[in-house]
mmCIF file of C-alpha atoms in Angstrom:
data_model
loop_
_atom_site.group_PDB
_atom_site.id
_atom_site.type_symbol
_atom_site.label_atom_id
_atom_site.label_comp_id
_atom_site.label_asym_id
_atom_site.label_seq_id
_atom_site.Cartn_x
_atom_site.Cartn_y
_atom_site.Cartn_z
ATOM 1 C CA GLU V 237 -17.664 22.209 18.945
ATOM 2 C CA ALA V 238 -18.430 20.221 22.353
ATOM 3 C CA GLY V 239 -15.404 17.945 22.722
ATOM 4 C CA VAL V 240 -15.731 13.926 23.863
ATOM 5 C CA ALA V 241 -17.976 13.679 27.440
ATOM 6 C CA GLN V 242 -16.475 10.893 29.016
ATOM 7 C CA SER V 243 -18.594 9.714 32.383
ATOM 8 C CA PRO V 244 -18.675 8.954 35.364
ATOM 9 C CA ARG V 245 -14.544 11.050 35.787
ATOM 10 C CA TYR V 246 -14.061 8.818 39.136
ATOM 11 C CA LYS V 247 -15.259 5.172 40.368
ATOM 12 C CA ILE V 248 -14.882 3.255 42.701
ATOM 13 C CA ILE V 249 -15.335 -0.233 43.076
ATOM 14 C CA GLU V 250 -13.419 -3.406 45.133
ATOM 15 C CA LYS V 251 -12.361 -6.702 42.804
ATOM 16 C CA ARG V 252 -14.877 -8.520 41.698
ATOM 17 C CA GLN V 253 -16.912 -6.203 40.820
ATOM 18 C CA SER V 254 -18.356 -4.588 38.155
ATOM 19 C CA VAL V 255 -18.381 -1.401 36.274
ATOM 20 C CA ALA V 256 -19.804 0.557 33.071
ATOM 21 C CA PHE V 257 -18.286 3.374 31.567
ATOM 22 C CA TRP V 258 -19.835 6.084 29.015
ATOM 23 C CA CYS V 259 -18.914 8.005 26.200
ATOM 24 C CA ASN V 260 -20.366 10.594 23.541
ATOM 25 C CA PRO V 261 -17.622 11.859 21.045
ATOM 26 C CA ILE V 262 -17.639 15.027 18.956
ATOM 27 C CA SER V 263 -20.927 14.594 16.954
ATOM 28 C CA GLY V 264 -20.718 13.434 13.406
ATOM 29 C CA HIS V 265 -17.156 11.344 14.112
ATOM 30 C CA ALA V 266 -17.680 8.123 12.165
ATOM 31 C CA THR V 267 -14.580 6.048 14.618
ATOM 32 C CA LEU V 268 -14.449 5.608 18.153
ATOM 33 C CA TYR V 269 -11.554 4.429 20.302
ATOM 34 C CA TRP V 270 -11.439 3.354 23.511
ATOM 35 C CA TYR V 271 -8.120 3.214 24.855
ATOM 36 C CA GLN V 272 -7.021 1.718 28.488
ATOM 37 C CA GLN V 273 -4.457 4.026 30.890
ATOM 38 C CA ILE V 274 -1.674 2.699 33.269
ATOM 39 C CA LEU V 275 0.166 5.221 35.541
ATOM 40 C CA GLY V 276 3.023 5.801 33.908
ATOM 41 C CA GLN V 277 2.393 4.605 30.154
ATOM 42 C CA GLY V 278 1.025 5.495 28.513
ATOM 43 C CA PRO V 279 -2.772 4.671 26.632
ATOM 44 C CA LYS V 280 -3.528 1.027 25.105
ATOM 45 C CA LEU V 281 -5.442 1.451 22.927
ATOM 46 C CA LEU V 282 -7.971 -1.618 24.071
ATOM 47 C CA ILE V 283 -10.523 -1.160 20.866
ATOM 48 C CA GLN V 284 -11.710 1.023 17.903
ATOM 49 C CA PHE V 285 -15.581 0.404 15.913
ATOM 50 C CA GLN V 286 -15.874 1.718 12.618
ATOM 51 C CA ASN V 287 -19.840 3.722 13.200
ATOM 52 C CA ASN V 288 -21.636 0.767 15.041
ATOM 53 C CA GLY V 289 -18.340 -1.796 13.807
ATOM 54 C CA VAL V 290 -16.027 -3.335 15.347
ATOM 55 C CA VAL V 291 -12.733 -2.582 13.600
ATOM 56 C CA ASP V 292 -9.422 -4.259 15.342
ATOM 57 C CA ASP V 293 -10.709 -5.219 19.811
ATOM 58 C CA SER V 294 -7.342 -7.845 19.513
ATOM 59 C CA GLN V 295 -6.543 -6.518 22.600
ATOM 60 C CA LEU V 296 -9.446 -6.081 24.135
ATOM 61 C CA PRO V 297 -9.452 -9.081 26.701
ATOM 62 C CA LYS V 298 -12.480 -9.862 26.042
ATOM 63 C CA ASP V 299 -13.700 -13.105 29.672
ATOM 64 C CA ARG V 300 -14.167 -9.584 31.188
ATOM 65 C CA PHE V 301 -14.089 -7.259 29.379
ATOM 66 C CA SER V 302 -17.090 -5.992 26.204
ATOM 67 C CA ALA V 303 -17.639 -2.841 24.193
ATOM 68 C CA GLU V 304 -20.958 -1.498 22.467
ATOM 69 C CA ARG V 305 -21.843 1.041 20.313
ATOM 70 C CA LEU V 306 -25.472 -0.785 19.661
ATOM 71 C CA LYS V 307 -26.239 3.085 16.814
ATOM 72 C CA GLY V 308 -22.873 4.220 16.358
ATOM 73 C CA VAL V 309 -23.035 7.383 18.674
ATOM 74 C CA ASP V 310 -22.789 6.353 22.109
ATOM 75 C CA SER V 311 -20.410 4.064 23.379
ATOM 76 C CA THR V 312 -20.305 2.489 26.681
ATOM 77 C CA LEU V 313 -17.871 -0.325 27.539
ATOM 78 C CA LYS V 314 -18.069 -2.856 30.573
ATOM 79 C CA ILE V 315 -15.390 -4.953 32.884
ATOM 80 C CA GLN V 316 -16.672 -7.541 34.001
ATOM 81 C CA PRO V 317 -16.080 -9.125 36.804
ATOM 82 C CA ALA V 318 -12.862 -6.493 37.542
ATOM 83 C CA LYS V 319 -9.535 -7.370 39.207
ATOM 84 C CA LEU V 320 -6.973 -5.255 40.716
ATOM 85 C CA GLU V 321 -5.109 -4.869 37.603
ATOM 86 C CA ASP V 322 -7.599 -3.587 36.261
ATOM 87 C CA SER V 323 -7.197 0.027 38.058
ATOM 88 C CA ALA V 324 -6.232 2.238 35.622
ATOM 89 C CA VAL V 325 -7.453 5.738 33.611
ATOM 90 C CA TYR V 326 -9.890 4.944 30.101
ATOM 91 C CA LEU V 327 -10.135 6.731 27.629
ATOM 92 C CA CYS V 328 -12.166 6.886 24.506
ATOM 93 C CA ALA V 329 -11.221 9.250 21.789
ATOM 94 C CA SER V 330 -12.984 9.783 18.447
ATOM 95 C CA SER V 331 -12.756 11.300 14.750
ATOM 96 C CA PRO V 332 -14.395 11.872 11.610
ATOM 97 C CA THR V 333 -12.943 8.536 9.607
ATOM 98 C CA SER V 334 -9.669 6.153 10.558
ATOM 99 C CA ARG V 335 -7.072 6.989 10.733
ATOM 100 C CA GLU V 336 -7.740 10.617 11.602
ATOM 101 C CA THR V 337 -6.870 12.568 14.117
ATOM 102 C CA GLN V 338 -7.899 10.844 17.314
ATOM 103 C CA TYR V 339 -9.483 13.978 19.999
ATOM 104 C CA PHE V 340 -9.404 12.371 23.155
ATOM 105 C CA GLY V 341 -12.185 12.748 26.272
ATOM 106 C CA PRO V 342 -10.658 13.634 29.948
ATOM 107 C CA GLY V 343 -11.606 9.595 30.896
ATOM 108 C CA THR V 344 -12.763 7.641 34.020
ATOM 109 C CA ARG V 345 -10.285 7.026 36.647
ATOM 110 C CA LEU V 346 -10.902 3.645 38.215
ATOM 111 C CA LEU V 347 -8.997 2.293 41.891
ATOM 112 C CA VAL V 348 -9.975 -0.959 42.230
ATOM 113 C CA LEU V 349 -9.742 -1.958 45.247
ATOM 114 C CA ASP D 242 6.354 -1.779 20.699
ATOM 115 C CA ALA D 243 6.091 1.313 20.355
ATOM 116 C CA LYS D 244 8.818 2.361 16.364
ATOM 117 C CA THR D 245 10.065 5.755 18.889
ATOM 118 C CA THR D 246 12.215 6.241 21.460
ATOM 119 C CA GLN D 247 11.711 10.230 23.051
ATOM 120 C CA PRO D 248 13.886 10.650 26.618
ATOM 121 C CA PRO D 249 12.032 10.531 28.982
ATOM 122 C CA SER D 250 11.828 13.156 30.789
ATOM 123 C CA MET D 251 12.665 17.247 29.901
ATOM 124 C CA ASP D 252 13.427 21.058 31.464
ATOM 125 C CA CYS D 253 13.171 23.868 30.111
ATOM 126 C CA ALA D 254 13.177 27.982 30.973
ATOM 127 C CA GLU D 255 10.025 29.516 30.413
ATOM 128 C CA GLY D 256 10.040 31.939 27.598
ATOM 129 C CA ARG D 257 12.640 29.503 25.785
ATOM 130 C CA ALA D 258 12.032 27.568 22.792
ATOM 131 C CA ALA D 259 11.857 23.715 24.120
ATOM 132 C CA ASN D 260 13.170 20.755 21.372
ATOM 133 C CA LEU D 261 11.731 17.719 22.468
ATOM 134 C CA PRO D 262 14.380 14.881 19.407
ATOM 135 C CA CYS D 263 12.524 11.678 18.610
ATOM 136 C CA ASN D 264 14.260 9.133 17.355
ATOM 137 C CA HIS D 265 12.432 6.550 14.328
ATOM 138 C CA SER D 266 14.493 4.919 12.518
ATOM 139 C CA THR D 267 11.989 1.903 11.156
ATOM 140 C CA ILE D 268 9.745 4.816 10.157
ATOM 141 C CA SER D 269 8.491 3.267 6.473
ATOM 142 C CA GLY D 270 8.047 5.327 3.705
ATOM 143 C CA ASN D 271 4.114 6.317 4.179
ATOM 144 C CA GLU D 272 4.473 6.664 7.684
ATOM 145 C CA TYR D 273 3.062 10.306 9.761
ATOM 146 C CA VAL D 274 4.543 10.937 12.774
ATOM 147 C CA TYR D 275 2.204 11.942 15.394
ATOM 148 C CA TRP D 276 2.638 13.654 18.105
ATOM 149 C CA TYR D 277 0.275 14.134 21.230
ATOM 150 C CA ARG D 278 0.705 15.667 24.661
ATOM 151 C CA GLN D 279 -0.788 15.083 27.871
ATOM 152 C CA ILE D 280 -1.023 17.876 30.638
ATOM 153 C CA HIS D 281 -1.854 15.846 34.183
ATOM 154 C CA SER D 282 -5.128 14.699 34.545
ATOM 155 C CA GLN D 283 -6.484 14.877 31.356
ATOM 156 C CA GLY D 284 -6.490 13.345 27.633
ATOM 157 C CA PRO D 285 -4.622 13.630 25.041
ATOM 158 C CA GLN D 286 -4.800 15.983 22.762
ATOM 159 C CA TYR D 287 -3.528 16.088 19.806
ATOM 160 C CA ILE D 288 -0.351 18.211 18.409
ATOM 161 C CA ILE D 289 1.170 17.723 14.936
ATOM 162 C CA HIS D 290 1.512 15.982 12.414
ATOM 163 C CA GLY D 291 4.357 15.485 9.003
ATOM 164 C CA LEU D 292 5.212 12.789 6.225
ATOM 165 C CA LYS D 293 8.321 14.370 4.829
ATOM 166 C CA ASN D 294 8.942 18.442 5.165
ATOM 167 C CA ASN D 295 9.038 20.971 8.207
ATOM 168 C CA GLU D 296 5.048 21.889 9.432
ATOM 169 C CA THR D 297 3.963 24.307 11.189
ATOM 170 C CA ASN D 298 1.161 25.269 13.222
ATOM 171 C CA GLU D 299 -0.024 28.013 16.165
ATOM 172 C CA MET D 300 1.310 25.171 18.298
ATOM 173 C CA ALA D 301 4.394 23.944 17.581
ATOM 174 C CA SER D 302 6.717 23.647 15.000
ATOM 175 C CA LEU D 303 7.627 19.713 14.142
ATOM 176 C CA ILE D 304 11.255 19.249 11.998
ATOM 177 C CA ILE D 305 11.523 16.162 10.392
ATOM 178 C CA THR D 306 15.607 15.106 9.026
ATOM 179 C CA GLU D 307 15.770 14.050 5.347
ATOM 180 C CA ASP D 308 16.657 10.431 6.488
ATOM 181 C CA ARG D 309 12.884 10.022 8.585
ATOM 182 C CA LYS D 310 15.137 8.404 11.624
ATOM 183 C CA SER D 311 13.976 11.586 13.403
ATOM 184 C CA SER D 312 12.603 13.879 14.302
ATOM 185 C CA THR D 313 12.097 17.037 17.128
ATOM 186 C CA LEU D 314 8.966 19.108 18.215
ATOM 187 C CA ILE D 315 9.134 23.034 18.880
ATOM 188 C CA LEU D 316 7.791 25.116 21.473
ATOM 189 C CA PRO D 317 9.141 28.100 20.143
ATOM 190 C CA HIS D 318 8.334 29.605 23.795
ATOM 191 C CA ALA D 319 7.554 27.039 26.421
ATOM 192 C CA THR D 320 5.556 29.071 28.440
ATOM 193 C CA LEU D 321 4.152 26.497 32.087
ATOM 194 C CA ARG D 322 0.183 25.266 30.688
ATOM 195 C CA ASP D 323 3.294 23.131 28.270
ATOM 196 C CA THR D 324 3.853 21.346 31.086
ATOM 197 C CA ALA D 325 3.067 17.608 30.421
ATOM 198 C CA VAL D 326 3.480 14.800 29.132
ATOM 199 C CA TYR D 327 5.385 14.464 24.667
ATOM 200 C CA TYR D 328 3.542 11.114 22.577
ATOM 201 C CA CYS D 329 5.416 10.749 19.202
ATOM 202 C CA ILE D 330 4.153 7.914 17.850
ATOM 203 C CA VAL D 331 4.974 6.288 13.993
ATOM 204 C CA SER D 332 1.160 6.032 12.658
ATOM 205 C CA PRO D 333 -0.155 4.353 9.175
ATOM 206 C CA PRO D 334 -1.233 6.807 6.717
ATOM 207 C CA ARG D 335 -5.054 6.764 6.587
ATOM 208 C CA GLY D 336 -7.384 4.379 5.821
ATOM 209 C CA SER D 337 -4.554 1.423 6.148
ATOM 210 C CA GLN D 338 -4.679 -0.781 9.285
ATOM 211 C CA GLY D 339 -3.307 0.116 12.380
ATOM 212 C CA ASN D 340 -3.732 2.144 14.777
ATOM 213 C CA LEU D 341 -2.133 5.324 17.486
ATOM 214 C CA ILE D 342 0.515 3.176 19.933
ATOM 215 C CA PHE D 343 1.688 5.496 23.029
ATOM 216 C CA GLY D 344 4.943 5.022 23.761
ATOM 217 C CA LYS D 345 5.979 6.179 27.398
ATOM 218 C CA GLY D 346 6.559 9.822 26.093
ATOM 219 C CA THR D 347 8.821 13.001 27.188
ATOM 220 C CA LYS D 348 7.753 14.418 30.419
ATOM 221 C CA LEU D 349 8.434 18.457 29.857
ATOM 222 C CA SER D 350 8.114 20.847 32.949
ATOM 223 C CA VAL D 351 8.538 24.039 31.705
ATOM 224 C CA LYS D 352 9.629 26.518 35.230
ATOM 225 C CA PRO D 353 10.335 30.559 35.885
#
């Protein structure tokens, strides 16, 4: 069974630029999560989707971050414009249904200069 | 904030059992204890979870105290590949609100 796929694996941009990350969850998983992990800390949930609907985006900085999962399968997370403090690893996870075991992708490491 | 307390780091000799403690004194009666680990440059990996009873799978054992205020993750024969950050998480039951809240975890170093 293929795992959660993410791309790109690494991205370097300058502040005020835009960036987008892509995630393809495990086939058949209805729930998809995006996490931000700053160096030395545990992952922090940004947004949770159930199929193509948002369940929880309370921690998403909506002035600069956006995410979509239009067809209820893959998802895109965008940052526009990026700030220095957005440097982090962005992790995508999926689970069969809400609150079941989450399976994580390898993450995208973002560096904002 | 995370509802768990873990030591920031631990060492273990290769081949010996690694016992990772976790305090969750404010856990509610229907909340589960989950353990994940994160090997360097990888995403977190699910290990095991439990509610009241002790649990065992191919990766580890989970021992939960009778009052549920603490638990221990046991890796019975640690290898160098078990070097990782281990996260203990209290999670609401299925179907309820709330999500995994990761703390800083315990950095386990397995040494030859």
